[in-house]
Amino acid sequence: MAQVLEEQRVGTRTWLWLALGLGCALVSAACVWIPMHVIRPFRPQDPTALTVALWFHDAGPWISGLCVAWLVAVTIWSWKRVAGGLRRLWFRIAMISLCMIAIAGACLTHVNIFEKMFHPYDAPAFGSADTVPVAPDDRVLAVRLGEHARAYPILTMGYHHIVNDTVGGVPITVTYCTLCHTGLVWDPVVDGKRLHFRLAGINNGNALMRDEETHSVWQQSTGEAIFGPLKGRHLNLIHSSELTFALWRKEQPQGDVLKPDAPYVPEYEKKGWESYVEKTPAMVDTKKSGIGPHQLMLGVTVAGKNKAYPIDSILAAKLIQDQVADSPVVVVVGSDGASIRVFEAAELTFARGEGDRVMQDAETGSGWNFQGCAVDGKLAGRCLKEIDANKDYWFDWMNHHPETAVFRG
């Protein structure tokens, strides 16, 4: 009788150890699966689910590490305590299998799957416009700080997504999200500390960035921290323009161009990538607006007021004079017929010019170039203030600027 009771106690302990081991293995696996399942492309992200997934991503290494430690300890302690040849054998196999699952989960929590898909460009290299292979009609994100000008080709940025750089001694973070067609340059300095950003996933079609210093997660389209110690903080925008390479080279002949990262060139975006992206499902419903989710817009913000201009309308008109937040603005297309800039109109009335004189004001007849400066006439030498503007698919602009107006002229 005593022997039977002892066997029952051993059997109960065996099942208890296995149940706890299975629980630990599942928890370790969940630390990997939950973030991967929630933070993935072409799936709508609920704010609560996203927060849970980001929490599991941050806490995963610790949680899974504890699970592994417990499982290994129990396996070692119970190795010879389970009686019976066959029972001992399958118990050992089961516990070793659970340990392997937990260890695999713990290892994977340290892997940034998004950087496995899109390798970071940790040491960006630059060359002159004559040496870097960029087609004249390819787009670049153009940045000028002081006397230093740099161009970041969209086909390169569309793969790497983020480039941490320094231009003229000024730290910048250059970002591009192909799923929402948004290229923005952010000031990475917060409270006097420079942050270095990595690709961290996606949120309703827009890239997420994680800084290495605080592990906060930031929305690429808005520069807002949505998770972590810096939640609620905003990065400051650094002015940039999206131009054709030919026009940028004409404006900045001595500028530097981001070189391709040679090992990953075969994986770079190809020309015509927009036609592929426009066929992907949008995670934001735009039906009530009457505008297609992948309608490409030029988003403008003035004095806290937002307005979106359809790119097709801008390119067709060549010049649009309008108001945003009761402030006069002029939206003008460059001499290449593709690049776009926005300026404060300064109470002048503009009409389309010819050649490099892309505008002419009605008040003085002065001609203005695409940099917003008068090149002849009474106002020669005067320059308009350029306004930040960025291309964005409608679903993304509407999602992050719900109170936006839309130009329908």
Coordinates of C-alpha atoms in Angstrom, one line a residue:
M1 CA 0.0 0.0 0.0
A2 CA 2.8 2.4 0.9
Q3 CA 4.5 1.7 -2.4
V4 CA 1.3 2.4 -4.3
L5 CA 0.9 5.7 -2.5
E6 CA 4.5 6.7 -3.2
E7 CA 4.1 5.9 -6.9
Q8 CA 1.0 8.1 -6.9
R9 CA 2.9 10.9 -5.3
V10 CA 5.7 10.6 -7.8
G11 CA 3.3 10.5 -10.7
T12 CA 1.5 13.6 -9.4
R13 CA 4.9 15.4 -9.0
T14 CA 5.8 14.3 -12.5
W15 CA 2.7 15.7 -14.1
L16 CA 3.1 18.9 -12.0
W17 CA 6.6 19.4 -13.2
L18 CA 5.6 18.8 -16.8
A19 CA 2.6 21.2 -16.5
L20 CA 4.8 23.9 -15.1
G21 CA 7.5 23.2 -17.6
L22 CA 4.9 23.5 -20.4
G23 CA 3.7 26.7 -19.0
C24 CA 7.2 28.2 -18.9
A25 CA 7.9 27.1 -22.5
L26 CA 4.6 28.6 -23.7
V27 CA 5.3 31.9 -21.9
S28 CA 8.8 32.0 -23.5
A29 CA 7.3 31.4 -26.9
A30 CA 4.6 34.0 -26.3
C31 CA 7.2 36.6 -25.7
V32 CA 8.3 36.1 -29.3
W33 CA 4.9 35.3 -30.9
I34 CA 2.8 38.2 -29.5
P35 CA 5.0 41.1 -30.8
M36 CA 5.5 39.3 -34.1
H37 CA 1.8 38.7 -34.5
V38 CA 0.6 42.2 -33.6
I39 CA 3.4 44.3 -35.1
R40 CA 3.4 43.1 -38.6
P41 CA 2.6 44.6 -42.0
F42 CA -0.9 44.5 -43.6
R43 CA -2.6 44.0 -40.3
P44 CA -4.5 46.8 -38.4
Q45 CA -3.0 47.6 -35.0
D46 CA -5.3 48.3 -32.1
P47 CA -3.7 50.7 -29.7
T48 CA -4.2 48.4 -26.7
A49 CA -2.9 45.4 -28.5
L50 CA 0.0 47.4 -29.7
T51 CA 0.9 48.5 -26.2
V52 CA 0.7 44.9 -24.9
A53 CA 2.9 43.7 -27.8
L54 CA 5.5 46.4 -27.2
W55 CA 5.5 45.6 -23.5
F56 CA 6.1 41.9 -24.3
H57 CA 8.9 43.0 -26.6
D58 CA 10.6 45.0 -23.9
A59 CA 10.0 42.5 -21.1
G60 CA 10.4 39.4 -23.2
P61 CA 14.2 38.8 -22.6
W62 CA 13.7 39.0 -18.8
I63 CA 10.6 36.9 -18.7
S64 CA 11.8 34.2 -21.1
G65 CA 15.2 34.2 -19.3
L66 CA 13.5 33.4 -16.0
C67 CA 11.4 30.7 -17.7
V68 CA 14.6 29.1 -19.0
A69 CA 16.4 29.3 -15.6
W70 CA 13.4 27.7 -13.9
L71 CA 13.0 24.9 -16.5
V72 CA 16.7 24.0 -16.5
A73 CA 16.8 24.0 -12.7
V74 CA 13.7 21.7 -12.4
T75 CA 15.0 19.4 -15.1
I76 CA 18.3 19.0 -13.3
W77 CA 16.7 18.6 -9.9
S78 CA 14.2 16.0 -11.1
W79 CA 16.5 14.1 -13.5
K80 CA 16.9 11.1 -11.1
R81 CA 13.8 11.6 -9.0
V82 CA 11.4 10.2 -11.5
A83 CA 11.2 6.4 -10.9
G84 CA 10.5 3.8 -13.6
G85 CA 12.6 3.2 -16.7
L86 CA 10.0 4.1 -19.3
R87 CA 8.4 6.9 -17.3
R88 CA 11.8 8.4 -16.6
L89 CA 12.8 8.3 -20.3
W90 CA 9.7 10.1 -21.6
F91 CA 9.8 12.6 -18.7
R92 CA 13.4 13.4 -19.6
I93 CA 12.6 13.7 -23.3
A94 CA 9.6 16.0 -22.5
M95 CA 11.6 18.2 -20.2
I96 CA 14.5 18.6 -22.6
S97 CA 12.1 19.4 -25.4
L98 CA 10.4 22.1 -23.2
C99 CA 13.8 23.5 -22.3
M100 CA 14.8 23.8 -26.0
I101 CA 11.5 25.6 -26.8
A102 CA 12.1 28.0 -23.9
I103 CA 15.7 28.6 -24.8
A104 CA 14.8 29.2 -28.5
G105 CA 12.2 31.8 -27.3
A106 CA 14.6 33.5 -25.1
C107 CA 17.2 33.8 -27.9
L108 CA 14.6 35.1 -30.4
T109 CA 13.5 37.9 -28.0
H110 CA 17.0 39.4 -28.6
V111 CA 16.5 39.4 -32.4
N112 CA 15.1 42.4 -34.2
I113 CA 13.2 40.6 -36.9
F114 CA 12.6 43.8 -38.8
E115 CA 16.3 44.5 -39.1
K116 CA 16.7 41.0 -40.4
M117 CA 14.3 41.9 -43.1
F118 CA 15.7 45.3 -43.7
H119 CA 19.3 45.6 -42.6
P120 CA 20.3 48.8 -40.9
Y121 CA 22.9 51.1 -42.5
D122 CA 25.0 51.6 -39.4
A123 CA 28.0 53.3 -41.1
P124 CA 26.5 55.4 -43.9
A125 CA 29.0 56.3 -46.7
F126 CA 28.8 59.2 -49.1
G127 CA 30.2 60.2 -52.4
S128 CA 29.9 63.1 -54.9
A129 CA 27.1 63.3 -57.4
D130 CA 29.5 62.2 -60.1
T131 CA 30.4 58.9 -58.4
V132 CA 27.2 57.6 -56.8
P133 CA 24.9 55.8 -59.3
V134 CA 21.6 57.6 -59.1
A135 CA 19.4 58.1 -62.2
P136 CA 18.4 61.8 -63.0
D137 CA 14.7 61.1 -62.4
D138 CA 15.2 59.2 -59.2
R139 CA 13.9 61.0 -56.0
V140 CA 16.2 62.0 -53.2
L141 CA 15.5 63.4 -49.7
A142 CA 17.6 66.6 -49.8
V143 CA 19.0 68.2 -46.6
R144 CA 21.0 71.3 -46.3
L145 CA 22.5 72.5 -43.0
G146 CA 24.8 75.5 -43.2
E147 CA 27.1 75.0 -46.1
H148 CA 26.7 71.2 -46.1
A149 CA 24.2 69.6 -48.5
R150 CA 23.3 65.9 -48.7
A151 CA 21.0 63.7 -50.8
Y152 CA 19.5 60.4 -49.6
P153 CA 18.1 58.4 -52.6
I154 CA 14.6 57.1 -51.9
L155 CA 15.4 53.7 -53.4
T156 CA 18.2 53.3 -50.8
M157 CA 16.2 54.8 -47.9
G158 CA 13.1 52.7 -48.8
Y159 CA 15.1 49.5 -47.9
H160 CA 17.0 50.7 -44.8
H161 CA 14.2 53.0 -43.5
I162 CA 16.5 54.8 -41.1
V163 CA 19.9 56.5 -41.4
N164 CA 21.5 58.1 -38.3
D165 CA 23.8 60.8 -39.6
T166 CA 25.6 64.0 -38.8
V167 CA 25.6 66.9 -41.3
G168 CA 27.8 69.9 -40.7
G169 CA 28.2 68.8 -37.1
V170 CA 24.4 68.6 -36.6
P171 CA 23.0 65.1 -35.8
I172 CA 20.0 64.1 -37.9
T173 CA 17.9 61.0 -38.3
V174 CA 16.7 60.5 -41.9
T175 CA 13.7 58.2 -42.3
Y176 CA 11.6 56.8 -45.0
C177 CA 8.5 54.5 -45.0
T178 CA 7.6 53.0 -48.4
L179 CA 4.2 51.7 -47.2
C180 CA 3.0 55.3 -46.6
H181 CA 5.4 57.1 -49.0
T182 CA 6.7 59.3 -46.2
G183 CA 10.2 60.7 -46.0
L184 CA 11.0 62.9 -43.0
V185 CA 14.2 64.1 -41.2
W186 CA 14.1 64.4 -37.4
D187 CA 16.3 66.0 -34.8
P188 CA 17.4 63.1 -32.6
V189 CA 18.5 65.2 -29.7
V190 CA 16.1 65.0 -26.7
D191 CA 16.9 66.8 -23.4
G192 CA 20.5 67.3 -24.6
K193 CA 21.0 63.6 -25.4
R194 CA 21.4 62.3 -28.9
L195 CA 19.2 59.2 -29.6
H196 CA 20.1 56.6 -32.2
F197 CA 17.1 55.0 -33.9
R198 CA 16.4 51.5 -35.2
L199 CA 13.5 50.1 -37.2
A200 CA 11.0 48.6 -34.7
G201 CA 8.0 47.5 -36.7
I202 CA 4.9 49.0 -38.1
N203 CA 1.7 50.6 -36.9
N204 CA -1.3 50.8 -39.3
G205 CA 1.0 51.2 -42.3
N206 CA 3.5 53.5 -40.8
A207 CA 7.0 52.6 -39.6
L208 CA 7.9 52.5 -35.9
M209 CA 11.3 53.5 -34.6
R210 CA 13.0 52.5 -31.3
D211 CA 15.8 54.6 -29.8
E212 CA 18.7 52.6 -28.4
E213 CA 19.2 54.9 -25.4
T214 CA 15.8 54.7 -23.7
H215 CA 14.1 52.0 -25.8
S216 CA 11.1 54.3 -26.4
V217 CA 9.1 53.6 -29.6
W218 CA 8.4 56.5 -32.0
Q219 CA 5.9 57.0 -34.8
Q220 CA 7.8 57.8 -38.0
S221 CA 5.1 60.1 -39.5
T222 CA 4.7 62.3 -36.5
G223 CA 7.9 62.0 -34.5
E224 CA 5.9 61.2 -31.4
A225 CA 7.0 58.6 -28.8
I226 CA 4.0 56.2 -28.3
F227 CA 5.6 53.8 -25.8
G228 CA 8.4 53.8 -23.3
P229 CA 10.0 56.3 -20.9
L230 CA 9.7 59.2 -23.4
K231 CA 6.0 58.5 -24.3
G232 CA 4.3 61.7 -25.3
R233 CA 7.5 63.5 -26.3
H234 CA 7.9 64.8 -29.9
L235 CA 11.0 65.0 -32.1
N236 CA 11.7 68.3 -33.9
L237 CA 11.4 68.2 -37.6
I238 CA 14.5 69.1 -39.7
H239 CA 13.6 70.7 -43.0
S240 CA 14.1 68.5 -46.1
S241 CA 12.8 68.4 -49.7
E242 CA 12.0 65.5 -51.9
L243 CA 13.5 66.3 -55.3
T244 CA 14.6 64.6 -58.4
F245 CA 18.3 63.8 -58.4
A246 CA 18.9 66.0 -61.5
L247 CA 17.3 69.0 -59.9
W248 CA 19.1 68.5 -56.6
R249 CA 22.4 68.1 -58.4
K250 CA 21.7 71.4 -60.2
E251 CA 21.1 73.2 -57.0
Q252 CA 23.8 71.5 -54.9
P253 CA 26.6 70.5 -57.4
Q254 CA 29.1 70.1 -54.5
G255 CA 26.7 68.1 -52.3
D256 CA 27.2 64.6 -51.0
V257 CA 25.1 61.6 -51.9
L258 CA 24.4 58.5 -49.8
K259 CA 26.1 55.5 -51.3
P260 CA 24.2 52.2 -51.6
D261 CA 25.2 49.6 -49.0
A262 CA 26.7 47.2 -51.4
P263 CA 25.8 43.8 -49.8
Y264 CA 22.1 44.7 -49.9
V265 CA 21.7 46.5 -53.3
P266 CA 19.9 43.5 -54.8
E267 CA 17.2 43.9 -52.1
Y268 CA 16.7 47.6 -52.7
E269 CA 13.4 49.0 -54.0
K270 CA 13.2 49.1 -57.8
K271 CA 11.7 51.9 -60.0
G272 CA 7.9 51.6 -60.1
W273 CA 7.7 50.4 -56.5
E274 CA 4.7 52.8 -56.0
S275 CA 2.6 50.7 -58.3
Y276 CA 3.2 47.7 -56.1
V277 CA 2.6 49.5 -52.8
E278 CA -0.7 51.0 -54.1
K279 CA -2.1 47.5 -54.5
T280 CA -1.4 46.6 -50.9
P281 CA -4.3 46.7 -48.4
A282 CA -4.6 49.9 -46.4
M283 CA -5.1 49.6 -42.6
V284 CA -7.1 52.8 -42.3
D285 CA -10.6 53.1 -43.7
T286 CA -10.9 56.2 -45.9
K287 CA -14.3 55.6 -47.5
K288 CA -16.1 58.4 -45.6
S289 CA -13.6 60.9 -47.0
G290 CA -14.3 59.9 -50.6
I291 CA -10.6 59.7 -51.3
G292 CA -8.7 56.5 -52.1
P293 CA -6.4 55.3 -49.4
H294 CA -3.3 55.4 -51.7
Q295 CA -4.0 58.8 -53.2
L296 CA -0.7 60.6 -52.9
M297 CA -0.9 63.9 -51.0
L298 CA 1.4 66.7 -50.1
G299 CA 0.8 67.4 -46.4
V300 CA 1.3 71.0 -45.1
T301 CA 1.0 72.2 -41.5
V302 CA 0.9 76.0 -40.7
A303 CA 0.2 77.3 -37.2
G304 CA -1.2 73.9 -36.1
K305 CA -3.6 73.7 -39.1
N306 CA -3.2 70.9 -41.6
K307 CA -4.0 70.7 -45.3
A308 CA -3.5 68.0 -47.9
Y309 CA -2.9 68.7 -51.6
P310 CA -3.4 65.9 -54.1
I311 CA -0.1 65.5 -55.9
D312 CA -1.9 65.0 -59.2
S313 CA -3.6 68.4 -58.8
I314 CA -0.3 70.1 -58.0
L315 CA 1.5 68.6 -61.0
A316 CA -1.3 69.5 -63.3
A317 CA -1.6 73.1 -62.2
K318 CA 2.2 73.7 -61.8
L319 CA 1.4 76.4 -59.2
I320 CA -1.4 76.7 -56.6
Q321 CA -1.9 79.9 -54.5
D322 CA -3.9 79.1 -51.4
Q323 CA -4.3 79.7 -47.7
V324 CA -3.6 77.5 -44.8
A325 CA -4.6 78.7 -41.3
D326 CA -5.4 82.1 -42.9
S327 CA -1.8 82.3 -44.1
P328 CA -1.2 82.8 -47.8
V329 CA 0.9 80.0 -49.3
V330 CA 2.1 79.1 -52.8
V331 CA 2.7 75.5 -53.9
V332 CA 5.0 75.3 -56.9
V333 CA 6.4 72.6 -59.2
G334 CA 10.1 72.8 -60.2
S335 CA 11.5 73.1 -63.7
D336 CA 11.8 69.3 -63.7
G337 CA 8.0 69.0 -63.7
A338 CA 8.2 66.6 -60.7
S339 CA 9.7 68.3 -57.6
I340 CA 7.4 70.4 -55.3
R341 CA 8.0 73.1 -52.7
V342 CA 5.7 75.3 -50.6
F343 CA 6.4 78.9 -49.6
E344 CA 4.8 81.6 -47.6
A345 CA 3.3 83.9 -50.2
A346 CA 4.2 87.1 -48.3
E347 CA 1.0 88.9 -49.6
L348 CA 2.2 88.5 -53.2
T349 CA 0.1 87.1 -56.0
F350 CA 2.0 84.5 -58.1
A351 CA 1.6 83.1 -61.6
R352 CA 3.5 80.3 -63.3
G353 CA 6.7 81.4 -64.9
E354 CA 9.0 79.8 -67.5
G355 CA 12.2 77.8 -67.3
D356 CA 14.1 78.3 -64.0
R357 CA 11.8 81.3 -63.3
V358 CA 9.1 79.1 -62.0
M359 CA 7.0 82.0 -60.6
Q360 CA 6.3 85.6 -61.4
D361 CA 4.6 87.9 -59.0
A362 CA 1.8 90.2 -60.3
E363 CA 2.7 93.1 -58.1
T364 CA 6.2 93.8 -59.4
G365 CA 6.7 91.4 -62.3
S366 CA 9.7 89.9 -60.5
G367 CA 10.8 86.4 -61.5
W368 CA 11.3 83.8 -58.8
N369 CA 13.3 80.6 -58.9
F370 CA 12.5 77.2 -57.3
Q371 CA 14.4 78.1 -54.2
G372 CA 11.8 80.8 -53.6
C373 CA 14.2 83.7 -54.4
A374 CA 13.5 86.6 -56.8
V375 CA 16.2 86.5 -59.5
D376 CA 15.1 89.7 -61.4
G377 CA 12.8 92.7 -61.1
K378 CA 12.1 95.1 -58.3
L379 CA 12.3 92.3 -55.6
A380 CA 15.5 90.7 -56.9
G381 CA 17.4 89.1 -54.0
R382 CA 14.4 88.7 -51.8
C383 CA 13.6 85.1 -50.7
L384 CA 10.3 83.6 -49.5
K385 CA 10.2 81.4 -46.4
E386 CA 9.9 77.7 -47.3
I387 CA 7.3 75.7 -45.4
D388 CA 7.8 72.1 -44.4
A389 CA 5.8 69.7 -46.6
N390 CA 5.9 66.0 -47.1
K391 CA 4.4 63.4 -49.5
D392 CA 2.1 60.9 -47.8
Y393 CA -0.5 58.5 -48.8
W394 CA -3.9 59.7 -47.9
F395 CA -4.7 56.9 -45.4
D396 CA -1.6 57.8 -43.4
W397 CA -2.0 61.5 -43.5
M398 CA -5.6 61.3 -42.5
N399 CA -4.8 58.9 -39.7
H400 CA -2.3 61.2 -38.1
H401 CA -4.0 64.4 -39.0
P402 CA -7.7 63.7 -38.6
E403 CA -8.6 67.4 -38.6
T404 CA -7.0 68.1 -42.0
A405 CA -8.5 70.1 -44.7
V406 CA -8.2 68.9 -48.3
F407 CA -7.5 71.1 -51.4
R408 CA -10.2 70.4 -54.0
G409 CA -9.6 73.1 -56.5

